[in-house]
Amino acid sequence: MQSHLEREAFSRRLHQLLVRVGHPDAGPTELAREFNRRYPGTPVTLHAARKWLQGEAIPAQARMRVLAHWFGVSTEWLRFGEGAPVAAVPEEPGADDLVRQNLDFQLAREVATLSPPLREAVRQLVRALLKAEQPD
């Protein structure tokens, strides 16, 4: 069971990192939106993001890894405040691929919200770009 001191310390580190990446006044809405852009799994709720910010909860390990990668810190430092704060190398093989994949999922979600004519325009644009990249 997580002690309230651990949760509060995590919250302080999270706030510190949000300031560092240019979101000094980030609330649950902004944190959830930015996190969900990077996470391919079930989106985090506003309620969960609020609990992270208020020191009421600590995210599960899979979400912790995404947060750490987003902020460029080690998961150990983000979770426990121990070790080097800056991750010297990706924490797991393919961490950069995971971020790219997350952005691809976000792009797919955004395209899916477009009207049918605009989705078709996106398809045509992608086909044209793929054709342009093919060697002669």
CSV table of C-alpha atoms in Angstrom, one decimal:
chain,number,residue,atom,x,y,z
A,1,MET,CA,0.0,0.0,0.0
A,2,GLN,CA,1.3,3.4,-0.9
A,3,SER,CA,1.8,5.9,1.9
A,4,HIS,CA,0.4,9.4,1.6
A,5,LEU,CA,4.0,10.6,1.8
A,6,GLU,CA,5.0,8.6,-1.3
A,7,ARG,CA,2.0,9.9,-3.2
A,8,GLU,CA,2.7,13.5,-2.2
A,9,ALA,CA,6.3,13.2,-3.2
A,10,PHE,CA,5.3,11.8,-6.6
A,11,SER,CA,2.9,14.7,-7.0
A,12,ARG,CA,5.6,17.2,-6.3
A,13,ARG,CA,7.9,15.6,-8.9
A,14,LEU,CA,5.1,15.5,-11.4
A,15,HIS,CA,4.4,19.2,-10.9
A,16,GLN,CA,8.1,20.0,-11.2
A,17,LEU,CA,8.3,18.1,-14.5
A,18,LEU,CA,5.1,19.8,-15.9
A,19,VAL,CA,6.8,23.2,-15.2
A,20,ARG,CA,9.9,22.0,-17.0
A,21,VAL,CA,8.1,21.0,-20.1
A,22,GLY,CA,6.1,24.2,-20.3
A,23,HIS,CA,2.8,23.3,-18.5
A,24,PRO,CA,3.3,25.2,-15.2
A,25,ASP,CA,-0.5,25.5,-14.6
A,26,ALA,CA,-1.5,22.2,-15.9
A,27,GLY,CA,-4.7,20.8,-14.4
A,28,PRO,CA,-6.2,17.4,-14.7
A,29,THR,CA,-7.7,18.2,-18.2
A,30,GLU,CA,-4.4,19.2,-19.7
A,31,LEU,CA,-2.4,16.4,-18.0
A,32,ALA,CA,-4.9,13.8,-19.2
A,33,ARG,CA,-5.0,15.2,-22.7
A,34,GLU,CA,-1.2,15.3,-23.0
A,35,PHE,CA,-0.8,11.9,-21.4
A,36,ASN,CA,-3.4,10.3,-23.6
A,37,ARG,CA,-1.6,11.6,-26.8
A,38,ARG,CA,1.3,9.4,-25.8
A,39,TYR,CA,-0.4,6.3,-24.4
A,40,PRO,CA,-2.0,3.7,-26.7
A,41,GLY,CA,-3.9,2.0,-23.9
A,42,THR,CA,-7.1,2.9,-22.2
A,43,PRO,CA,-7.1,6.7,-21.9
A,44,VAL,CA,-6.5,8.1,-18.4
A,45,THR,CA,-9.6,9.8,-16.9
A,46,LEU,CA,-9.7,13.3,-15.6
A,47,HIS,CA,-10.4,11.8,-12.2
A,48,ALA,CA,-7.2,9.7,-12.3
A,49,ALA,CA,-5.1,12.7,-13.5
A,50,ARG,CA,-6.5,14.8,-10.7
A,51,LYS,CA,-5.5,12.1,-8.2
A,52,TRP,CA,-2.0,12.1,-9.6
A,53,LEU,CA,-1.7,15.9,-9.3
A,54,GLN,CA,-3.3,16.0,-5.8
A,55,GLY,CA,-1.0,13.2,-4.4
A,56,GLU,CA,-3.9,10.8,-3.9
A,57,ALA,CA,-2.6,8.1,-6.3
A,58,ILE,CA,0.4,7.0,-8.2
A,59,PRO,CA,0.0,5.6,-11.7
A,60,ALA,CA,0.5,2.0,-12.6
A,61,GLN,CA,3.9,1.0,-14.0
A,62,ALA,CA,2.9,1.0,-17.7
A,63,ARG,CA,1.6,4.6,-17.3
A,64,MET,CA,4.6,5.5,-15.2
A,65,ARG,CA,6.9,4.5,-18.1
A,66,VAL,CA,5.0,6.7,-20.5
A,67,LEU,CA,5.2,9.7,-18.1
A,68,ALA,CA,8.9,9.1,-17.6
A,69,HIS,CA,9.6,8.9,-21.3
A,70,TRP,CA,7.5,12.1,-21.9
A,71,PHE,CA,9.5,14.0,-19.3
A,72,GLY,CA,12.9,12.4,-20.2
A,73,VAL,CA,13.4,11.1,-16.7
A,74,SER,CA,14.0,7.6,-15.3
A,75,THR,CA,10.9,5.7,-14.0
A,76,GLU,CA,12.8,5.0,-10.8
A,77,TRP,CA,13.3,8.7,-10.1
A,78,LEU,CA,9.7,9.6,-11.1
A,79,ARG,CA,8.2,6.9,-9.0
A,80,PHE,CA,10.5,6.9,-6.0
A,81,GLY,CA,12.7,10.0,-6.2
A,82,GLU,CA,15.8,7.8,-6.3
A,83,GLY,CA,18.5,7.4,-8.8
A,84,ALA,CA,19.5,9.7,-11.6
A,85,PRO,CA,16.6,12.0,-12.5
A,86,VAL,CA,17.5,12.1,-16.2
A,87,ALA,CA,17.3,8.8,-18.1
A,88,ALA,CA,20.6,8.4,-19.9
A,89,VAL,CA,19.3,5.9,-22.4
A,90,PRO,CA,15.8,4.6,-23.3
A,91,GLU,CA,14.6,2.5,-20.4
A,92,GLU,CA,13.6,-0.4,-22.5
A,93,PRO,CA,14.3,-1.5,-26.1
A,94,GLY,CA,12.1,0.3,-28.5
A,95,ALA,CA,11.0,3.1,-26.2
A,96,ASP,CA,11.2,5.6,-29.0
A,97,ASP,CA,9.2,3.2,-31.2
A,98,LEU,CA,6.6,3.1,-28.4
A,99,VAL,CA,6.3,6.9,-28.5
A,100,ARG,CA,6.0,6.9,-32.3
A,101,GLN,CA,3.4,4.2,-32.1
A,102,ASN,CA,1.5,6.2,-29.5
A,103,LEU,CA,1.5,9.3,-31.8
A,104,ASP,CA,0.3,7.1,-34.6
A,105,PHE,CA,-2.6,5.9,-32.5
A,106,GLN,CA,-3.4,9.5,-31.6
A,107,LEU,CA,-3.3,10.5,-35.2
A,108,ALA,CA,-5.7,7.6,-36.1
A,109,ARG,CA,-8.1,8.7,-33.4
A,110,GLU,CA,-8.1,12.2,-34.7
A,111,VAL,CA,-8.6,11.2,-38.3
A,112,ALA,CA,-11.5,9.0,-37.2
A,113,THR,CA,-13.3,12.0,-35.8
A,114,LEU,CA,-13.2,13.8,-39.2
A,115,SER,CA,-16.2,13.8,-41.5
A,116,PRO,CA,-16.3,11.1,-44.2
A,117,PRO,CA,-15.2,13.5,-47.0
A,118,LEU,CA,-12.2,14.8,-44.9
A,119,ARG,CA,-11.2,11.2,-44.0
A,120,GLU,CA,-11.2,10.4,-47.7
A,121,ALA,CA,-9.0,13.5,-48.3
A,122,VAL,CA,-6.6,12.3,-45.7
A,123,ARG,CA,-6.5,8.8,-47.4
A,124,GLN,CA,-5.7,10.5,-50.8
A,125,LEU,CA,-3.0,12.7,-49.2
A,126,VAL,CA,-1.3,9.7,-47.6
A,127,ARG,CA,-1.5,7.7,-50.9
A,128,ALA,CA,0.1,10.6,-52.7
A,129,LEU,CA,2.9,10.9,-50.1
A,130,LEU,CA,3.6,7.2,-50.3
A,131,LYS,CA,3.8,7.4,-54.1
A,132,ALA,CA,6.1,10.4,-53.9
A,133,GLU,CA,8.5,8.5,-51.5
A,134,GLN,CA,8.8,5.5,-53.8
A,135,PRO,CA,12.1,5.4,-55.7
A,136,ASP,CA,11.8,5.8,-59.4
